[in-house]
Amino acid sequence: MKITDVRTFLYRAGGANRRYGPILFVRVDTDAGISGWGEGSTWAGGSALIADFGIGQVRDMLIGRDPSEIEAIWHAICRRYTYMGSRGMPTQVLSAIDIALWDIKGKALERPIYDLLGGRVRETVPVYANAWWPDGAREPQDYADAALRTVDTGHRSLKFDPFLEMAEAFYAYVSGEITPEHESAGIARVAAVREAVGPNVHILIDAHGQYDVSSAIRIADRLAELDVAWLEEPVPPESHDALRQVRENTAVPICVGERLFTRFDFAPILERRLADFVMPDVCWTGGISELRRIGALAEAHYVPLSPHNAAGPIQIVAGSHVGLTTPNFYRLEHAMGWIPVYNAPLREPLGFERDFLTVSDRPGLGIEVDEDYLERHRYTESA
């Protein structure tokens, strides 16, 4: 079997605003009539547009290759296109291709990907809920009410960023400071959620890498009193020393990893014991192959794996196949409000139920993409 073509599909996810940019699917075709699907999306702005360009650059080197040689292709792309660094766009491109190759292999062997990874260690994939609050929510009671509704659906782990006033730091980190009134407003939202859901629900706080060291420590200390299960990305991802300072000065568990790429970024985090959870993104860090390796590396340090998800449905499904086979798996992220968005380009909906996801036993990823939907919702800058 040989690769005959590599095509990309950029589409606008229904209900997504421009800040989230388009979703990027890739289809790898073969002369055996088998095609595999991958995803190279990011939630931030137009990053998928850059990855779309990058996939076009690797297309020629893939044509004629045997798609079953996943490891060889992974290293060929990684070494050829990462001479100026492997962080970001190169690994985003690599991830999309890698997922598609695993899909092809599963279809060719008529087995689901999780079987090829060693088989299940659990029957379903546990998930945690993001995006469970109503649009425009600001008052603590708004969050408390929404949290109760989410718990009533069966979820036992909720994530949110309560410090709304820091949202501009997603794209424009400057000082990392937060005003006392905005800090207290965020803490009040967390306190309201904790009071509403009681002590047996995990509350995960996402800081989005927005804070300087002193602000992160101060916020972490206040969150510790509310028994949060983790503080995610308390400082920007570039400085291990900053992360170490936060970790050594707070009792709150730390989660990092959505902006770390390949096992080589995760190795020092684990070796220096800088995190209690790691959260690589299967569409950014190097695909199914690399997510699996990072999981094994984390297992050797007794650190749970909890993949980041903030894009499209192939991201969810690819992470789920790894989750089924990874002993040290915590939960897979999903956005409650995005379940219709996940399902829209698929012929059959994903198997979300309560706080778990059932993975199809069909070959490969186990999904069928609706290409007509992708064409009808093709991304344009004016859309």
GROMACS .gro file of C-alpha atoms in nm:
model
  383
    1MET     CA    1   0.000   0.000   0.000
    2LYS     CA    2   0.125   0.350  -0.088
    3ILE     CA    3   0.013   0.702  -0.004
    4THR     CA    4  -0.136   0.869  -0.312
    5ASP     CA    5  -0.259   1.202  -0.179
    6VAL     CA    6  -0.286   1.425   0.127
    7ARG     CA    7  -0.578   1.669   0.143
    8THR     CA    8  -0.679   1.926   0.402
    9PHE     CA    9  -1.025   2.050   0.497
   10LEU     CA   10  -1.066   2.376   0.686
   11TYR     CA   11  -1.418   2.428   0.814
   12ARG     CA   12  -1.595   2.666   1.045
   13ALA     CA   13  -1.735   2.483   1.346
   14GLY     CA   14  -2.097   2.578   1.406
   15GLY     CA   15  -2.141   2.820   1.691
   16ALA     CA   16  -1.768   2.897   1.717
   17ASN     CA   17  -1.661   3.259   1.716
   18ARG     CA   18  -1.364   3.394   1.524
   19ARG     CA   19  -1.139   3.371   1.826
   20TYR     CA   20  -1.145   2.993   1.792
   21GLY     CA   21  -1.054   2.991   1.424
   22PRO     CA   22  -1.131   2.702   1.189
   23ILE     CA   23  -1.109   2.329   1.248
   24LEU     CA   24  -0.846   2.153   1.035
   25PHE     CA   25  -0.898   1.796   0.915
   26VAL     CA   26  -0.650   1.608   0.698
   27ARG     CA   27  -0.726   1.305   0.480
   28VAL     CA   28  -0.447   1.071   0.370
   29ASP     CA   29  -0.542   0.856   0.069
   30THR     CA   30  -0.383   0.530  -0.047
   31ASP     CA   31  -0.378   0.316  -0.361
   32ALA     CA   32  -0.568   0.047  -0.169
   33GLY     CA   33  -0.874   0.269  -0.151
   34ILE     CA   34  -0.829   0.323   0.224
   35SER     CA   35  -0.820   0.677   0.358
   36GLY     CA   36  -0.728   0.794   0.705
   37TRP     CA   37  -0.842   1.106   0.886
   38GLY     CA   38  -0.642   1.327   1.120
   39GLU     CA   39  -0.681   1.667   1.284
   40GLY     CA   40  -0.442   1.958   1.332
   41SER     CA   41  -0.669   2.215   1.494
   42THR     CA   42  -0.598   2.462   1.770
   43TRP     CA   43  -0.845   2.673   1.959
   44ALA     CA   44  -0.634   2.989   1.940
   45GLY     CA   45  -0.709   3.222   1.650
   46GLY     CA   46  -0.575   3.120   1.312
   47SER     CA   47  -0.311   2.864   1.408
   48ALA     CA   48  -0.488   2.601   1.198
   49LEU     CA   49  -0.425   2.817   0.891
   50ILE     CA   50  -0.051   2.788   0.949
   51ALA     CA   51  -0.079   2.412   0.998
   52ASP     CA   52  -0.281   2.387   0.677
   53PHE     CA   53   0.009   2.549   0.492
   54GLY     CA   54   0.257   2.319   0.668
   55ILE     CA   55   0.072   2.004   0.566
   56GLY     CA   56   0.093   2.124   0.208
   57GLN     CA   57   0.471   2.137   0.245
   58VAL     CA   58   0.505   1.777   0.368
   59ARG     CA   59   0.265   1.634   0.110
   60ASP     CA   60   0.528   1.560  -0.154
   61MET     CA   61   0.751   1.370   0.086
   62LEU     CA   62   0.459   1.147   0.184
   63ILE     CA   63   0.340   1.053  -0.165
   64GLY     CA   64   0.458   0.701  -0.248
   65ARG     CA   65   0.542   0.603   0.109
   66ASP     CA   66   0.398   0.301   0.287
   67PRO     CA   67   0.145   0.442   0.539
   68SER     CA   68   0.201   0.150   0.774
   69GLU     CA   69   0.551   0.280   0.853
   70ILE     CA   70   0.414   0.520   1.111
   71GLU     CA   71   0.727   0.545   1.322
   72ALA     CA   72   0.956   0.603   1.026
   73ILE     CA   73   0.727   0.872   0.886
   74TRP     CA   74   0.698   1.036   1.228
   75HIS     CA   75   1.075   1.072   1.252
   76ALA     CA   76   1.113   1.174   0.888
   77ILE     CA   77   0.875   1.468   0.935
   78CYS     CA   78   1.011   1.556   1.278
   79ARG     CA   79   1.376   1.569   1.171
   80ARG     CA   80   1.321   1.729   0.832
   81TYR     CA   81   1.096   2.014   0.940
   82THR     CA   82   1.201   2.095   1.296
   83TYR     CA   83   1.557   2.216   1.249
   84MET     CA   84   1.448   2.560   1.376
   85GLY     CA   85   1.258   2.401   1.665
   86SER     CA   86   0.990   2.140   1.713
   87ARG     CA   87   0.748   2.352   1.913
   88GLY     CA   88   0.414   2.447   1.765
   89MET     CA   89   0.344   2.433   1.394
   90PRO     CA   90   0.582   2.146   1.306
   91THR     CA   91   0.433   1.918   1.572
   92GLN     CA   92   0.081   2.030   1.482
   93VAL     CA   93   0.142   1.913   1.123
   94LEU     CA   94   0.305   1.595   1.249
   95SER     CA   95   0.010   1.523   1.477
   96ALA     CA   96  -0.248   1.546   1.200
   97ILE     CA   97  -0.054   1.310   0.972
   98ASP     CA   98   0.020   1.063   1.253
   99ILE     CA   99  -0.347   1.033   1.354
  100ALA     CA  100  -0.445   0.973   0.991
  101LEU     CA  101  -0.182   0.700   0.952
  102TRP     CA  102  -0.311   0.519   1.260
  103ASP     CA  103  -0.661   0.540   1.114
  104ILE     CA  104  -0.535   0.380   0.791
  105LYS     CA  105  -0.354   0.103   0.977
  106GLY     CA  106  -0.660   0.018   1.181
  107LYS     CA  107  -0.881   0.008   0.874
  108ALA     CA  108  -0.631  -0.205   0.681
  109LEU     CA  109  -0.608  -0.457   0.966
  110GLU     CA  110  -0.981  -0.427   1.045
  111ARG     CA  111  -0.910  -0.344   1.409
  112PRO     CA  112  -0.978  -0.033   1.620
  113ILE     CA  113  -0.669   0.170   1.700
  114TYR     CA  114  -0.688   0.087   2.071
  115ASP     CA  115  -0.638  -0.280   1.983
  116LEU     CA  116  -0.321  -0.190   1.792
  117LEU     CA  117  -0.195   0.004   2.094
  118GLY     CA  118  -0.216  -0.304   2.316
  119GLY     CA  119  -0.584  -0.330   2.396
  120ARG     CA  120  -0.813  -0.185   2.659
  121VAL     CA  121  -0.727  -0.140   3.023
  122ARG     CA  122  -1.076   0.011   3.082
  123GLU     CA  123  -1.411  -0.024   2.911
  124THR     CA  124  -1.487   0.346   2.865
  125VAL     CA  125  -1.296   0.674   2.874
  126PRO     CA  126  -1.362   0.896   3.178
  127VAL     CA  127  -1.412   1.263   3.090
  128TYR     CA  128  -1.425   1.598   3.263
  129ALA     CA  129  -1.647   1.889   3.164
  130ASN     CA  130  -1.533   2.226   3.039
  131ALA     CA  131  -1.759   2.500   2.895
  132TRP     CA  132  -2.050   2.402   3.121
  133TRP     CA  133  -2.153   2.756   3.226
  134PRO     CA  134  -2.387   2.985   3.028
  135ASP     CA  135  -2.247   3.243   2.788
  136GLY     CA  136  -2.193   3.575   2.961
  137ALA     CA  137  -2.196   3.426   3.311
  138ARG     CA  138  -2.020   3.649   3.563
  139GLU     CA  139  -2.200   3.622   3.895
  140PRO     CA  140  -2.100   3.347   4.141
  141GLN     CA  141  -2.458   3.222   4.152
  142ASP     CA  142  -2.459   3.180   3.772
  143TYR     CA  143  -2.167   2.941   3.805
  144ALA     CA  144  -2.312   2.762   4.105
  145ASP     CA  145  -2.641   2.695   3.924
  146ALA     CA  146  -2.464   2.577   3.608
  147ALA     CA  147  -2.233   2.353   3.809
  148LEU     CA  148  -2.530   2.185   3.975
  149ARG     CA  149  -2.695   2.125   3.637
  150THR     CA  150  -2.371   1.970   3.509
  151VAL     CA  151  -2.332   1.745   3.812
  152ASP     CA  152  -2.692   1.634   3.761
  153THR     CA  153  -2.586   1.500   3.418
  154GLY     CA  154  -2.346   1.265   3.595
  155HIS     CA  155  -2.022   1.465   3.575
  156ARG     CA  156  -1.793   1.452   3.876
  157SER     CA  157  -1.512   1.673   3.747
  158LEU     CA  158  -1.559   2.033   3.628
  159LYS     CA  159  -1.305   2.277   3.486
  160PHE     CA  160  -1.321   2.653   3.438
  161ASP     CA  161  -1.123   2.975   3.452
  162PRO     CA  162  -1.295   3.196   3.708
  163PHE     CA  163  -1.065   3.495   3.660
  164LEU     CA  164  -1.251   3.639   3.362
  165GLU     CA  165  -1.082   3.975   3.370
  166MET     CA  166  -0.749   3.818   3.270
  167ALA     CA  167  -0.886   3.689   2.937
  168GLU     CA  168  -0.679   3.931   2.729
  169ALA     CA  169  -0.364   3.761   2.862
  170PHE     CA  170  -0.453   3.460   2.645
  171TYR     CA  171  -0.294   3.651   2.358
  172ALA     CA  172  -0.116   3.945   2.516
  173TYR     CA  173   0.070   3.848   2.832
  174VAL     CA  174   0.232   4.161   2.973
  175SER     CA  175   0.279   4.180   3.350
  176GLY     CA  176   0.098   3.871   3.481
  177GLU     CA  177  -0.065   4.071   3.758
  178ILE     CA  178  -0.430   4.066   3.853
  179THR     CA  179  -0.605   4.339   4.048
  180PRO     CA  180  -0.725   4.256   4.402
  181GLU     CA  181  -1.089   4.308   4.308
  182HIS     CA  182  -1.068   4.079   4.004
  183GLU     CA  183  -0.883   3.817   4.206
  184SER     CA  184  -1.151   3.823   4.475
  185ALA     CA  185  -1.426   3.802   4.213
  186GLY     CA  186  -1.267   3.487   4.070
  187ILE     CA  187  -1.226   3.327   4.411
  188ALA     CA  188  -1.591   3.404   4.488
  189ARG     CA  189  -1.697   3.214   4.174
  190VAL     CA  190  -1.494   2.910   4.279
  191ALA     CA  191  -1.631   2.928   4.633
  192ALA     CA  192  -1.987   2.936   4.500
  193VAL     CA  193  -1.925   2.629   4.284
  194ARG     CA  194  -1.766   2.439   4.573
  195GLU     CA  195  -2.056   2.519   4.804
  196ALA     CA  196  -2.305   2.412   4.536
  197VAL     CA  197  -2.148   2.080   4.435
  198GLY     CA  198  -2.014   1.972   4.774
  199PRO     CA  199  -1.684   1.801   4.859
  200ASN     CA  200  -1.699   1.499   4.627
  201VAL     CA  201  -1.675   1.677   4.290
  202HIS     CA  202  -1.337   1.768   4.144
  203ILE     CA  203  -1.297   2.136   4.059
  204LEU     CA  204  -1.019   2.204   3.809
  205ILE     CA  205  -0.898   2.562   3.766
  206ASP     CA  206  -0.742   2.675   3.439
  207ALA     CA  207  -0.509   2.975   3.473
  208HIS     CA  208  -0.416   2.972   3.101
  209GLY     CA  209  -0.054   3.061   3.181
  210GLN     CA  210  -0.156   3.417   3.262
  211TYR     CA  211   0.025   3.493   3.588
  212ASP     CA  212   0.362   3.597   3.720
  213VAL     CA  213   0.508   3.387   4.002
  214SER     CA  214   0.387   3.594   4.297
  215SER     CA  215   0.032   3.624   4.161
  216ALA     CA  216   0.018   3.251   4.085
  217ILE     CA  217   0.131   3.160   4.438
  218ARG     CA  218  -0.116   3.398   4.599
  219ILE     CA  219  -0.407   3.265   4.389
  220ALA     CA  220  -0.301   2.905   4.450
  221ASP     CA  221  -0.302   2.960   4.825
  222ARG     CA  222  -0.657   3.092   4.812
  223LEU     CA  223  -0.769   2.806   4.587
  224ALA     CA  224  -0.616   2.551   4.826
  225GLU     CA  225  -0.872   2.653   5.086
  226LEU     CA  226  -1.145   2.551   4.838
  227ASP     CA  227  -0.994   2.205   4.778
  228VAL     CA  228  -0.941   2.241   4.403
  229ALA     CA  229  -0.810   1.928   4.232
  230TRP     CA  230  -0.559   2.113   4.015
  231LEU     CA  231  -0.435   2.453   3.906
  232GLU     CA  232  -0.359   2.438   3.535
  233GLU     CA  233  -0.078   2.640   3.373
  234PRO     CA  234  -0.028   2.885   3.660
  235VAL     CA  235   0.258   3.059   3.474
  236PRO     CA  236   0.356   3.079   3.106
  237PRO     CA  237   0.510   2.754   2.977
  238GLU     CA  238   0.857   2.881   2.888
  239SER     CA  239   1.016   2.891   3.235
  240HIS     CA  240   1.065   2.574   3.438
  241ASP     CA  241   1.215   2.783   3.719
  242ALA     CA  242   0.897   2.990   3.747
  243LEU     CA  243   0.690   2.673   3.760
  244ARG     CA  244   0.921   2.529   4.025
  245GLN     CA  245   0.876   2.839   4.243
  246VAL     CA  246   0.499   2.805   4.227
  247ARG     CA  247   0.508   2.432   4.292
  248GLU     CA  248   0.738   2.466   4.594
  249ASN     CA  249   0.524   2.735   4.752
  250THR     CA  250   0.173   2.596   4.727
  251ALA     CA  251  -0.018   2.283   4.824
  252VAL     CA  252  -0.247   2.292   4.517
  253PRO     CA  253  -0.179   2.013   4.263
  254ILE     CA  254  -0.031   2.150   3.940
  255CYS     CA  255  -0.126   2.048   3.586
  256VAL     CA  256   0.072   2.152   3.277
  257GLY     CA  257   0.125   2.041   2.923
  258GLU     CA  258  -0.115   2.176   2.663
  259ARG     CA  259   0.166   2.399   2.536
  260LEU     CA  260   0.442   2.142   2.571
  261PHE     CA  261   0.534   1.947   2.261
  262THR     CA  262   0.675   1.593   2.226
  263ARG     CA  263   0.821   1.376   2.500
  264PHE     CA  264   1.130   1.597   2.500
  265ASP     CA  265   0.935   1.887   2.652
  266PHE     CA  266   0.768   1.660   2.909
  267ALA     CA  267   1.080   1.476   3.023
  268PRO     CA  268   1.226   1.763   3.233
  269ILE     CA  269   0.883   1.843   3.379
  270LEU     CA  270   0.854   1.487   3.505
  271GLU     CA  271   1.218   1.446   3.604
  272ARG     CA  272   1.209   1.766   3.812
  273ARG     CA  273   0.868   1.676   3.960
  274LEU     CA  274   0.713   2.002   3.847
  275ALA     CA  275   0.359   1.872   3.790
  276ASP     CA  276   0.103   1.641   3.946
  277PHE     CA  277  -0.082   1.593   3.614
  278VAL     CA  278   0.030   1.628   3.251
  279MET     CA  279  -0.207   1.727   2.972
  280PRO     CA  280  -0.055   1.693   2.624
  281ASP     CA  281  -0.279   1.769   2.328
  282VAL     CA  282  -0.293   1.490   2.070
  283CYS     CA  283  -0.329   1.746   1.787
  284TRP     CA  284  -0.028   1.952   1.896
  285THR     CA  285   0.227   1.731   2.067
  286GLY     CA  286   0.290   1.469   1.796
  287GLY     CA  287  -0.027   1.266   1.745
  288ILE     CA  288  -0.132   0.929   1.881
  289SER     CA  289   0.225   0.798   1.866
  290GLU     CA  290   0.361   1.074   2.087
  291LEU     CA  291   0.065   1.096   2.324
  292ARG     CA  292   0.114   0.728   2.397
  293ARG     CA  293   0.487   0.778   2.461
  294ILE     CA  294   0.425   1.073   2.691
  295GLY     CA  295   0.172   0.864   2.881
  296ALA     CA  296   0.429   0.589   2.932
  297LEU     CA  297   0.689   0.843   3.042
  298ALA     CA  298   0.443   0.989   3.293
  299GLU     CA  299   0.353   0.640   3.416
  300ALA     CA  300   0.718   0.582   3.506
  301HIS     CA  301   0.690   0.886   3.737
  302TYR     CA  302   0.343   0.788   3.869
  303VAL     CA  303   0.189   1.101   3.718
  304PRO     CA  304  -0.160   1.082   3.561
  305LEU     CA  305  -0.218   1.166   3.194
  306SER     CA  306  -0.516   1.390   3.117
  307PRO     CA  307  -0.515   1.504   2.752
  308HIS     CA  308  -0.611   1.857   2.660
  309ASN     CA  309  -0.897   1.896   2.411
  310ALA     CA  310  -1.020   2.227   2.273
  311ALA     CA  311  -1.088   2.168   1.905
  312GLY     CA  312  -1.271   1.914   1.688
  313PRO     CA  313  -1.405   1.559   1.710
  314ILE     CA  314  -1.104   1.373   1.572
  315GLN     CA  315  -0.902   1.521   1.857
  316ILE     CA  316  -1.155   1.374   2.102
  317VAL     CA  317  -1.154   1.033   1.934
  318ALA     CA  318  -0.775   1.007   1.895
  319GLY     CA  319  -0.725   1.093   2.262
  320SER     CA  320  -0.991   0.839   2.357
  321HIS     CA  321  -0.808   0.552   2.188
  322VAL     CA  322  -0.498   0.636   2.390
  323GLY     CA  323  -0.707   0.678   2.704
  324LEU     CA  324  -0.851   0.328   2.672
  325THR     CA  325  -0.501   0.179   2.670
  326THR     CA  326  -0.318   0.400   2.923
  327PRO     CA  327  -0.305   0.272   3.284
  328ASN     CA  328  -0.224   0.612   3.438
  329PHE     CA  329  -0.514   0.792   3.270
  330TYR     CA  330  -0.714   1.051   3.466
  331ARG     CA  331  -0.979   1.204   3.240
  332LEU     CA  332  -1.022   1.340   2.889
  333GLU     CA  333  -1.133   1.700   2.851
  334HIS     CA  334  -1.447   1.785   2.658
  335ALA     CA  335  -1.659   2.098   2.624
  336MET     CA  336  -2.020   2.040   2.727
  337GLY     CA  337  -2.148   2.311   2.497
  338TRP     CA  338  -1.949   2.177   2.204
  339ILE     CA  339  -2.093   1.826   2.186
  340PRO     CA  340  -2.319   1.927   1.893
  341VAL     CA  341  -2.011   2.085   1.729
  342TYR     CA  342  -1.815   1.762   1.772
  343ASN     CA  343  -2.096   1.559   1.618
  344ALA     CA  344  -2.180   1.789   1.326
  345PRO     CA  345  -1.916   1.664   1.075
  346LEU     CA  346  -1.960   1.297   1.171
  347ARG     CA  347  -2.206   1.046   1.027
  348GLU     CA  348  -2.276   0.912   1.377
  349PRO     CA  349  -2.254   1.098   1.711
  350LEU     CA  350  -1.980   1.035   1.963
  351GLY     CA  351  -2.068   0.814   2.259
  352PHE     CA  352  -2.088   1.069   2.541
  353GLU     CA  353  -2.285   0.949   2.842
  354ARG     CA  354  -2.269   1.094   3.192
  355ASP     CA  355  -1.896   1.138   3.268
  356PHE     CA  356  -1.756   0.887   3.022
  357LEU     CA  357  -1.717   0.829   2.651
  358THR     CA  358  -1.775   0.494   2.482
  359VAL     CA  359  -1.535   0.435   2.192
  360SER     CA  360  -1.650   0.256   1.878
  361ASP     CA  361  -1.507  -0.089   1.807
  362ARG     CA  362  -1.510  -0.023   1.433
  363PRO     CA  363  -1.172  -0.025   1.252
  364GLY     CA  364  -0.931   0.266   1.283
  365LEU     CA  365  -1.064   0.571   1.464
  366GLY     CA  366  -1.411   0.420   1.430
  367ILE     CA  367  -1.571   0.732   1.282
  368GLU     CA  368  -1.703   0.830   0.942
  369VAL     CA  369  -1.653   1.192   0.835
  370ASP     CA  370  -1.928   1.369   0.641
  371GLU     CA  371  -1.729   1.537   0.363
  372ASP     CA  372  -2.040   1.713   0.234
  373TYR     CA  373  -2.063   1.889   0.569
  374LEU     CA  374  -1.700   1.998   0.544
  375GLU     CA  375  -1.761   2.141   0.198
  376ARG     CA  376  -2.078   2.323   0.302
  377HIS     CA  377  -1.899   2.479   0.597
  378ARG     CA  378  -1.565   2.542   0.430
  379TYR     CA  379  -1.371   2.815   0.609
  380THR     CA  380  -1.314   3.152   0.451
  381GLU     CA  381  -1.169   3.462   0.612
  382SER     CA  382  -1.501   3.643   0.567
  383ALA     CA  383  -1.709   3.366   0.726
   0.00000   0.00000   0.00000
